[in-house]
Amino acid sequence: MRASKTCVWLLSAFGAVATSSTSSTAGVESLVKRRLPSHANAFQFALEPSSHGSALTNDSYTVSSTRDGKIRIEGTTTSALLSGLHKYLSSEANVDIWWYIGSQLDQAPRNLPKLKSPLIGTSVVPYRYHWNTVTTSYTSAFWSWEDWETQLDWMALRGVNLALAWIGVEKIFIDVFTDIGLNDEEISSFISGPAFLAWNHFGNIQGSWNGNMPDNWVDDQFALQLQILDRMKELGITPILPAFPGFVPRNISRVFPGISLSTSPLWENFAEDLSADTYVNPFDPHFTQLQKLFIGKQQELYGNVTKFWTLDQFNENQPLSSDLGYLRNVSQNTWTALKSASPDAIWVMQAWLFSADSSFWTNDAIEAFLGGITEDSDMLLLDLFAESAPQWLRTNSFYGKPWIWCELHDYGGNMGLYGQIENVTINAMQAVRNSSSLVGFGLTMEGQEGNEIMYDLLLDQAWSPKPIDTETYFHDWVSARYGTENVKSLYTGWELLRPTVFNNTNLTVNAVPKSILELIPNINGLLGRVGRHGTTVTYDPAVMVEAWTELFKAGLEDVKLFGNPAYQYDLVDWTRQVLVNEFDGLYKDLVTAYNSSANAAEIRSRGSKLTALLKTLDAVLATNENFQLATWIDAARASNPSNTSFLEYNARNQVTLWGPTGQIEDYASKQWAGLVGDYYLGRWEQFIDYLATTKHSSYNQTAFYHKLQAWEIQWGNQISGKTSKATSTGAKEIQAVLQTTIKTWGSLFKL
Ligand SMILES: *[C@@H]1O[C@H](CO)[C@@H](O)[C@H](O)[C@H]1NC(C)=O
Ligand SMILES: *[C@@H]1O[C@H](CO)[C@@H](O)[C@H](O)[C@H]1NC(C)=O
Ligand SMILES: *[C@@H]1O[C@H](CO)[C@@H](O)[C@H](O)[C@H]1NC(C)=O
Ligand SMILES: *[C@@H]1O[C@H](CO)[C@@H](O)[C@H](O)[C@H]1NC(C)=O
Ligand SMILES: *[C@@H]1O[C@H](CO)[C@@H](O)[C@H](O)[C@H]1NC(C)=O
Ligand SMILES: *[C@@H]1O[C@H](CO)[C@@H](O)[C@H](O)[C@H]1NC(C)=O
Ligand SMILES: *[C@@H]1O[C@H](CO)[C@@H](O)[C@H](O)[C@H]1NC(C)=O
Ligand SMILES: *[C@@H]1O[C@H](CO)[C@@H](O)[C@H](O)[C@H]1NC(C)=O
Ligand SMILES: *[C@@H]1O[C@H](CO)[C@@H](O)[C@H](O)[C@H]1NC(C)=O
Ligand SMILES: *[C@@H]1O[C@H](CO)[C@@H](O)[C@H](O)[C@H]1NC(C)=O
Ligand SMILES: *[C@@H]1O[C@H](CO)[C@@H](O)[C@H](O)[C@H]1NC(C)=O
């Protein structure tokens, strides 16, 4: 597989971009001022570009203490400097910046630790990539600039130097479609709601339900994009901008008579009105015209900020024909259109389709499609789910195209403690050794949920020539997580989870699992699900309880921890997992009684255990704003004042029905206060009621669901009103809620 000649040529063709991102240390210095204002003068940065000129190279840094007591960081690029800074702060000063919890970097000791010997790091891949197109909907749909700032600092410090930049693209679509003469109604009938844009971008859906996208939401997002791109530049992150993928409003032929169009298949359970997107065949000259407008407009607005353009035509959209000539024709024309719009363009594509629809995408089909692009270096493929369903192995490294090894890990932002520590270390490094066209590691989670250690692990693997020793890694991660090395139980708790909860090796379940409590109640089919949204618990649940006990004990040992945001988050998260695991057994007891024709009183009595658990879980989650539906809804409402009801509807709909009537119901379910104690509780109460009043022989899931669905739709139309409800309680309240939980569920928490 090693073809070293192509390798050299290919890498040098890629080179200019990697090194073009920044040439000053100003961005790094600004980050330090932003996050560690009282240490602004404690650091010294020096950019020392590698001597390889324009060739694509691995990054490296050196961190050392100077004689006058400063921390000096030298690095080949901005990203290398930030990686060195992060290494120092997390491993020496025990501080970091986190999802949800935010930056704890200002907690660094007043006198920064001196280094006896320098910290030296070299990346094993030139690119560290972040983002999945759908993350822009599942996670960041309603983010403010403050949220973006934290995210971008998180990415930059973790060495990310290449990332999707989808925000605000609706402005580009609308401007281009308006320029060619489509009217407002024709355009707005195509654009989806703010929580569903990713699938509109993929051509899976079109249009919106229960209201239309407000124009000024689009303008606000565009303003946000300008800020994001500026900050990315400062932080040495090359943006990947959206190219025109071909999907257009249905009425395009009114303005382009005779244009050659095709229709995408129906997507999931959506009907034709909201799916079956129209697309321009890439061999039609209008495709090139639109691509030029689309890219030209962005270059005009953003400047020449990137060579990388993301373009997915067939993501969960099967092409019209599997004829190899057709596939090659489509890709070749798409590529030439892209190149005529921007001669140095590199086409970035999510290779998800190859694993999601492997019966269509045979090796021959993939080879034909990729073969249409005759310059290998003009493409960059994301092997999207490489830890579980790698495509590089079966395609001989995408037939020579550059590609990135990506960890997906999570679908729909589902929540459950989970990991495949061996795959993201050992298998990722096998790819470095065995594939000459591998150019990066990346994160492609559908939703940035929890399990942050699992994502950190891959980004740190990008700087380690050998598979990371996870025992040491977890230990060091815990020190930075809580900013203390003094509480042994913290380490014991995490070390219990490392070889079990975070080490799934039976890939029948291959991503973050769900709990059955988030699913439509049923007497069968809930437990033991496998695959991407498995409901099988992949470890002995007793381990989770044991680890929880250690974590809780840590707080009793050092009571300050109850006021530590990372500890608060993890304690809620682990308590959540213990309770959620317990739900399965209660459910089994209920259904077993029902199946053996227990009387209504018995059904209700067993059912009350399920509802009691949901109420307890809701109370625990409600102590932390990061586990609340209200946080998501507040963000949606706050994202724009023009139609807050519509924004709230979008927010509620995505995490429940996902579609007007449940087209992908529960796909993006969340274990959040407000969902658990309201929506899921409501569903289970109705189920228990149904069981108590329906003989086993008359059980009819369709009839039960029919009634339930009407209630679900009504729930989704609720409006919370103006007052924000998302808040975190203080340390004392958290302790009180946990004490109550432990008392109520005494046999579960073995203290
Ligand atoms: C980066 O480092 C890895 C691991 O040492 C090596 O295999 C690879 O060839 C290097 N890549 C470049 C572009 O130097
Ligand atoms: C599409 O065009 C037709 C006329 O060609 C018009 O009657 C119809 O209203 C247009 N559709 C939309 C959504 O504007
Ligand atoms: C954009 O910048 C790159 C790298 O700096 C350069 O090679 C390219 O020619 C520029 N393109 C345009 C259109 O200015
Ligand atoms: C692709 O197919 C179109 C339509 O059949 C044809 O006109 C065009 O020449 C083909 N292009 C290539 C590159 O094969
Ligand atoms: C993931 O790791 C397990 C061992 O932990 C191994 O059996 C499996 O082949 C790996 N899967 C992939 C896709 O690399
Ligand atoms: C990588 O290559 C080595 C030796 O060339 C081989 O033993 C190993 O199985 C390969 N691994 C993968 C995942 O291809
Ligand atoms: C993960 O589990 C497998 C199978 O039980 C075991 O062989 C392996 O040593 C474990 N790995 C780690 C890092 O704990
Ligand atoms: C893997 O998990 C599946 C589903 O839970 C189970 O049926 C199977 O026996 C497991 N395989 C191994 C080797 O443990
Ligand atoms: C209860 O009965 C249903 C069908 O009647 C069956 O599918 C399910 O497995 C049974 N569940 C239990 C726990 O016995
Ligand atoms: C505002 O939102 C509500 C609820 O989604 C919707 O019914 C209404 O049509 C929206 N108004 C506009 C102008 O889109
Ligand atoms: C189940 O309920 C549905 C909807 O109410 C009904 O159409 C169907 O006939 C019922 N099935 C049976 C077997 O009674």
PDB file of N, CA, C and O and ligand atoms in Angstrom, residues 283-284 325-326 328-330 332-333, ligand 4:
ATOM      1  N   PHE A 283     -23.258  17.639 -14.982  1.00  0.00           N
ATOM      2  CA  PHE A 283     -22.774  17.856 -16.356  1.00  0.00           C
ATOM      3  C   PHE A 283     -23.526  19.004 -17.046  1.00  0.00           C
ATOM      4  O   PHE A 283     -23.155  19.433 -18.114  1.00  0.00           O
ATOM      5  N   ASP A 284     -24.584  19.511 -16.409  1.00  0.00           N
ATOM      6  CA  ASP A 284     -25.276  20.667 -16.985  1.00  0.00           C
ATOM      7  C   ASP A 284     -24.443  21.923 -16.701  1.00  0.00           C
ATOM      8  O   ASP A 284     -23.996  22.132 -15.573  1.00  0.00           O
ATOM      9  N   GLY A 325     -19.984   4.189 -15.274  1.00  0.00           N
ATOM     10  CA  GLY A 325     -19.745   5.350 -16.134  1.00  0.00           C
ATOM     11  C   GLY A 325     -20.499   6.565 -15.601  1.00  0.00           C
ATOM     12  O   GLY A 325     -19.972   7.689 -15.589  1.00  0.00           O
ATOM     13  N   TYR A 326     -21.703   6.330 -15.134  1.00  0.00           N
ATOM     14  CA  TYR A 326     -22.504   7.435 -14.575  1.00  0.00           C
ATOM     15  C   TYR A 326     -21.828   8.005 -13.332  1.00  0.00           C
ATOM     16  O   TYR A 326     -21.688   9.217 -13.188  1.00  0.00           O
ATOM     17  N   ARG A 328     -18.733   7.907 -12.443  1.00  0.00           N
ATOM     18  CA  ARG A 328     -17.493   8.624 -12.781  1.00  0.00           C
ATOM     19  C   ARG A 328     -17.819   9.972 -13.425  1.00  0.00           C
ATOM     20  O   ARG A 328     -17.192  10.985 -13.123  1.00  0.00           O
ATOM     21  N   ASN A 329     -18.850   9.964 -14.245  1.00  0.00           N
ATOM     22  CA  ASN A 329     -19.258  11.199 -14.914  1.00  0.00           C
ATOM     23  C   ASN A 329     -19.700  12.245 -13.880  1.00  0.00           C
ATOM     24  O   ASN A 329     -19.292  13.403 -13.940  1.00  0.00           O
ATOM     25  N   VAL A 330     -20.489  11.819 -12.935  1.00  0.00           N
ATOM     26  CA  VAL A 330     -20.990  12.764 -11.922  1.00  0.00           C
ATOM     27  C   VAL A 330     -19.834  13.377 -11.137  1.00  0.00           C
ATOM     28  O   VAL A 330     -19.741  14.600 -10.970  1.00  0.00           O
ATOM     29  N   GLN A 332     -16.641  13.478 -11.874  1.00  0.00           N
ATOM     30  CA  GLN A 332     -15.707  14.240 -12.702  1.00  0.00           C
ATOM     31  C   GLN A 332     -16.245  15.635 -13.018  1.00  0.00           C
ATOM     32  O   GLN A 332     -15.533  16.631 -12.919  1.00  0.00           O
ATOM     33  N   ASN A 333     -17.515  15.688 -13.350  1.00  0.00           N
ATOM     34  CA  ASN A 333     -18.098  16.996 -13.666  1.00  0.00           C
ATOM     35  C   ASN A 333     -18.227  17.875 -12.428  1.00  0.00           C
ATOM     36  O   ASN A 333     -18.074  19.091 -12.503  1.00  0.00           O
TER      37      ASN A 333
HETATM   38  C1  LIG B   4     -21.366  12.959 -18.780  1.00  0.00           C
HETATM   39  O1  LIG B   4     -22.646  12.695 -19.249  1.00  0.00           O
HETATM   40  C2  LIG B   4     -23.211  13.753 -20.004  1.00  0.00           C
HETATM   41  C3  LIG B   4     -24.673  13.430 -20.312  1.00  0.00           C
HETATM   42  O2  LIG B   4     -24.777  12.149 -20.843  1.00  0.00           O
HETATM   43  C4  LIG B   4     -22.395  13.924 -21.260  1.00  0.00           C
HETATM   44  O3  LIG B   4     -22.899  14.985 -22.026  1.00  0.00           O
HETATM   45  C5  LIG B   4     -20.981  14.242 -20.849  1.00  0.00           C
HETATM   46  O4  LIG B   4     -20.163  14.285 -21.987  1.00  0.00           O
HETATM   47  C6  LIG B   4     -20.435  13.207 -19.916  1.00  0.00           C
HETATM   48  N1  LIG B   4     -19.192  13.727 -19.394  1.00  0.00           N
HETATM   49  C7  LIG B   4     -18.128  12.955 -19.172  1.00  0.00           C
HETATM   50  C8  LIG B   4     -16.932  13.657 -18.629  1.00  0.00           C
HETATM   51  O5  LIG B   4     -18.138  11.770 -19.420  1.00  0.00           O
END
